[in-house]
Tab-separated table of C-alpha atoms in Angstrom:
chain	number	residue	atom	x	y	z
A	156	MET	CA	-59.585	72.647	-54.857
A	157	HIS	CA	-56.005	71.363	-55.072
A	158	LEU	CA	-54.096	71.750	-51.657
A	159	ILE	CA	-50.457	70.081	-51.852
A	160	LEU	CA	-48.179	69.698	-48.506
A	161	ALA	CA	-44.726	68.725	-48.747
A	162	ASN	CA	-41.445	68.587	-46.449
A	163	PHE	CA	-38.538	69.241	-48.466
A	164	ASP	CA	-36.077	68.520	-45.867
A	165	GLN	CA	-34.314	65.659	-47.969
A	166	ALA	CA	-35.279	66.737	-51.391
A	167	ASP	CA	-32.468	67.384	-54.043
A	168	ALA	CA	-32.439	71.294	-54.925
A	169	ASP	CA	-31.003	70.126	-58.199
A	170	GLN	CA	-33.900	68.402	-59.430
A	171	GLY	CA	-36.518	71.511	-58.113
A	172	ILE	CA	-34.076	74.039	-59.935
A	173	LYS	CA	-35.067	72.486	-63.131
A	174	ARG	CA	-38.760	73.235	-62.551
A	175	LEU	CA	-38.369	76.793	-62.291
A	176	THR	CA	-39.055	79.707	-64.431
A	177	ALA	CA	-35.742	81.467	-65.523
A	178	GLY	CA	-37.332	84.818	-63.550
A	179	GLN	CA	-37.715	82.186	-60.419
A	180	THR	CA	-34.268	81.083	-60.765
A	181	GLU	CA	-32.717	84.346	-60.767
A	182	ARG	CA	-34.672	85.271	-58.002
A	183	LEU	CA	-33.717	82.271	-55.949
A	184	LEU	CA	-29.998	82.529	-56.657
A	185	SER	CA	-30.137	86.275	-55.005
A	186	MET	CA	-31.662	85.012	-51.954
A	187	ARG	CA	-29.172	84.771	-48.945
A	188	GLY	CA	-30.581	82.449	-45.997
A	189	GLU	CA	-30.743	78.662	-46.829
A	190	LYS	CA	-34.028	78.184	-45.192
A	191	ALA	CA	-35.661	81.099	-47.290
A	192	ARG	CA	-34.090	79.593	-50.520
A	193	GLY	CA	-35.409	76.168	-49.669
A	194	GLN	CA	-39.146	77.692	-48.943
A	195	PHE	CA	-39.098	79.617	-52.012
A	196	LEU	CA	-37.732	76.732	-54.281
A	197	TRP	CA	-39.966	74.269	-53.377
A	198	SER	CA	-43.080	76.577	-52.991
A	199	ARG	CA	-42.442	77.471	-56.700
A	200	VAL	CA	-42.009	73.888	-57.823
A	201	LEU	CA	-45.437	72.887	-56.258
A	202	TYR	CA	-46.860	76.092	-57.603
A	203	ASN	CA	-45.898	75.615	-61.065
A	204	GLY	CA	-46.589	72.158	-60.999
A	205	LEU	CA	-50.117	73.073	-60.430
A	206	ILE	CA	-50.335	75.438	-62.899
A	207	ARG	CA	-48.929	73.365	-65.652
A	208	ARG	CA	-51.222	70.830	-64.651
A	209	ILE	CA	-54.200	73.115	-65.328
A	210	THR	CA	-52.861	74.929	-68.370
A	211	GLY	CA	-49.930	72.629	-69.662
A	212	SER	CA	-47.204	75.308	-69.619
A	213	LEU	CA	-45.293	76.958	-66.648
A	214	PRO	CA	-46.921	80.315	-65.249
A	215	SER	CA	-46.588	83.351	-67.733
A	216	PHE	CA	-46.126	85.888	-64.552
A	217	GLU	CA	-44.184	86.073	-61.499
A	218	LEU	CA	-45.439	86.337	-58.157
A	219	GLN	CA	-44.034	89.683	-56.487
A	220	ALA	CA	-42.683	89.625	-52.742
A	221	GLY	CA	-45.322	90.950	-50.544
A	222	GLN	CA	-47.976	91.284	-53.139
A	223	PRO	CA	-51.183	89.295	-53.447
A	224	HIS	CA	-50.949	86.348	-55.987
A	225	PRO	CA	-52.730	87.603	-59.278
A	226	SER	CA	-55.230	85.444	-60.422
A	227	PHE	CA	-55.044	83.906	-63.883
A	228	ILE	CA	-57.606	82.835	-66.562
A	229	TYR	CA	-57.668	79.651	-68.673
A	230	ASN	CA	-60.228	78.187	-70.819
A	231	GLY	CA	-62.513	81.002	-69.431
A	232	GLN	CA	-62.173	79.928	-65.842
A	233	THR	CA	-60.499	82.042	-63.290
A	234	TYR	CA	-57.932	80.239	-60.902
A	235	PHE	CA	-56.570	81.692	-57.622
A	236	THR	CA	-53.818	80.377	-55.447
A	237	SER	CA	-51.786	80.606	-52.130
A	238	ILE	CA	-48.672	79.662	-50.965
A	239	SER	CA	-47.649	79.020	-47.383
A	240	HIS	CA	-44.391	77.549	-45.544
A	241	THR	CA	-43.229	76.716	-42.289
A	242	GLY	CA	-39.552	75.497	-41.465
A	243	GLN	CA	-38.914	72.730	-44.063
A	244	TRP	CA	-42.587	72.692	-44.954
A	245	VAL	CA	-44.204	74.310	-47.812
A	246	ALA	CA	-47.981	74.288	-48.787
A	247	VAL	CA	-49.806	75.354	-52.234
A	248	ALA	CA	-53.650	75.761	-53.141
A	249	LEU	CA	-55.115	76.609	-56.254
A	250	ASP	CA	-58.809	77.069	-56.578
A	251	THR	CA	-61.434	78.098	-58.950
A	252	SER	CA	-62.293	81.000	-56.325
A	253	PRO	CA	-60.233	82.921	-53.957
A	254	VAL	CA	-58.414	81.088	-51.200
A	255	ALA	CA	-55.846	81.754	-48.591
A	256	ILE	CA	-53.909	78.771	-46.743
A	257	ASP	CA	-51.523	78.984	-43.935
A	258	ILE	CA	-49.347	76.641	-42.264
A	259	GLU	CA	-47.630	76.380	-38.928
A	260	THR	CA	-45.457	74.045	-36.977
A	261	ILE	CA	-46.955	73.481	-33.627
A	262	LYS	CA	-44.579	74.135	-30.957
A	263	PRO	CA	-44.254	75.420	-27.435
A	264	ARG	CA	-44.709	79.160	-27.005
A	265	GLN	CA	-45.669	81.570	-24.866
A	266	TRP	CA	-49.059	81.777	-26.421
A	267	GLN	CA	-51.056	83.749	-23.816
A	268	GLY	CA	-49.303	87.377	-23.946
A	269	LEU	CA	-49.055	87.148	-27.766
A	270	SER	CA	-52.737	86.615	-28.231
A	271	GLU	CA	-53.585	89.130	-25.944
A	272	PHE	CA	-51.754	91.477	-28.084
A	273	ILE	CA	-52.993	90.558	-31.232
A	274	PHE	CA	-56.310	88.636	-31.211
A	275	PRO	CA	-59.573	90.159	-30.040
A	276	GLU	CA	-60.528	89.416	-26.357
A	277	HIS	CA	-63.546	86.654	-27.493
A	278	ALA	CA	-60.621	84.771	-29.245
A	279	THR	CA	-58.214	85.267	-26.685
A	280	ARG	CA	-60.830	83.838	-24.246
A	281	TRP	CA	-61.594	81.122	-26.824
A	282	ILE	CA	-58.209	79.950	-26.827
A	283	GLU	CA	-57.792	80.082	-22.804
A	284	GLU	CA	-60.864	77.917	-22.223
A	285	SER	CA	-60.209	75.169	-24.955
A	286	THR	CA	-58.847	71.760	-24.118
A	287	SER	CA	-55.797	72.381	-26.077
A	288	PRO	CA	-55.223	76.150	-25.807
A	289	LEU	CA	-51.539	75.498	-27.670
A	290	GLU	CA	-53.268	74.011	-30.846
A	291	SER	CA	-56.373	76.610	-30.521
A	292	PHE	CA	-53.735	79.366	-30.485
A	293	TYR	CA	-52.220	78.316	-33.823
A	294	ILE	CA	-56.130	77.849	-35.292
A	295	VAL	CA	-56.807	81.203	-34.617
A	296	TRP	CA	-53.384	82.781	-35.810
A	297	GLY	CA	-54.042	80.685	-39.268
A	298	GLN	CA	-57.164	82.273	-39.746
A	299	ARG	CA	-55.623	85.657	-39.139
A	300	GLU	CA	-52.924	85.106	-41.312
A	301	CYS	CA	-55.477	83.906	-44.179
A	302	GLU	CA	-57.901	87.099	-43.449
A	303	ILE	CA	-54.741	88.965	-44.126
A	304	LYS	CA	-53.683	87.217	-47.543
A	305	LEU	CA	-57.745	87.560	-48.616
A	306	GLN	CA	-57.687	91.403	-48.231
A	307	SER	CA	-57.110	91.741	-51.618
A	308	TRP	CA	-60.139	89.998	-52.394
A	309	PRO	CA	-62.662	91.833	-50.635
A	310	THR	CA	-65.824	90.030	-51.981
A	311	ALA	CA	-64.371	86.607	-51.201
A	312	PRO	CA	-66.925	84.169	-49.767
A	313	ARG	CA	-64.900	82.930	-46.298
A	314	LEU	CA	-65.106	79.699	-44.960
A	315	PHE	CA	-62.773	78.897	-42.379
A	316	ARG	CA	-60.960	75.351	-41.891
A	317	ALA	CA	-58.112	74.229	-40.208
A	318	SER	CA	-56.785	70.785	-39.506
A	319	LYS	CA	-53.896	69.205	-37.361
A	320	ILE	CA	-51.984	67.215	-39.459
A	321	THR	CA	-49.504	64.805	-37.659
A	322	THR	CA	-46.530	63.441	-39.737
A	323	LYS	CA	-43.823	62.255	-37.014
A	324	PRO	CA	-41.758	63.981	-35.821
A	325	HIS	CA	-43.872	67.001	-36.610
A	326	ASP	CA	-47.533	68.442	-35.829
A	327	LEU	CA	-48.458	71.022	-38.218
A	328	MET	CA	-51.596	73.272	-38.251
A	329	LEU	CA	-53.143	73.980	-41.675
A	330	THR	CA	-55.518	76.531	-42.097
A	331	CYS	CA	-57.611	77.635	-44.917
A	332	LEU	CA	-60.290	80.314	-46.095
A	333	CYS	CA	-62.101	78.959	-49.103
A	334	HIS	CA	-65.412	78.912	-50.909
A	335	PRO	CA	-67.904	76.699	-48.807
A	336	GLN	CA	-68.257	74.309	-51.606
A	337	SER	CA	-64.244	73.740	-52.203
A	338	THR	CA	-62.930	70.386	-51.278
A	339	TRP	CA	-60.743	70.250	-48.481
A	340	LEU	CA	-58.317	67.459	-48.964
A	341	PRO	CA	-54.801	68.244	-48.387
A	342	GLN	CA	-52.578	65.791	-50.483
A	343	LEU	CA	-49.039	65.086	-48.850
A	344	LEU	CA	-46.222	64.539	-51.581
A	345	PRO	CA	-43.643	62.094	-50.756
A	346	ILE	CA	-40.142	63.470	-51.792
A	347	THR	CA	-39.751	61.585	-54.738
A	348	LEU	CA	-43.078	62.953	-56.211
A	349	LEU	CA	-41.916	66.753	-55.224
A	350	GLU	CA	-38.977	66.494	-57.079
A	351	ASN	CA	-40.779	65.851	-59.872
A	352	PHE	CA	-43.714	67.517	-59.630
């Protein structure tokens, strides 16, 4: 699995736009919110870069909002992708079996009421009894987000993995559902590599 993580806070948007397809550029220009534009731009830069490293060219298809990512075949091998973002962070995964990722910024929140409303009783109890309930809340939240993303691949094998990533001043929870034999090694890109990915 390729699993790339980047913070685009100081990245040069003009550099990133050069790495988009025509359809992606059109969609970016139609977006209103600065945060949404940044997340879209840099997630597509990573997405395009990973596909270009596998196939030698940019993707020939567009990802549709709210739709599962299509798999693609190159040299007889099927590839699957997943994208997630939070704040000014983006993450993209590419694997040869169905994969889903979620990234969340760990920040104080009223997790008790939310977990009781959303999660099954056993998950809420596990969160409450853990040594770090806030982090445990984000682990379960991320797992649920990944399960939703994988619903379009009902026969997908599911190995759940979560990892807290501390990059001062940020604490992130990166969650993944993937094949048991997939590697799990997130790669953090510095801005100079992100801008040229």
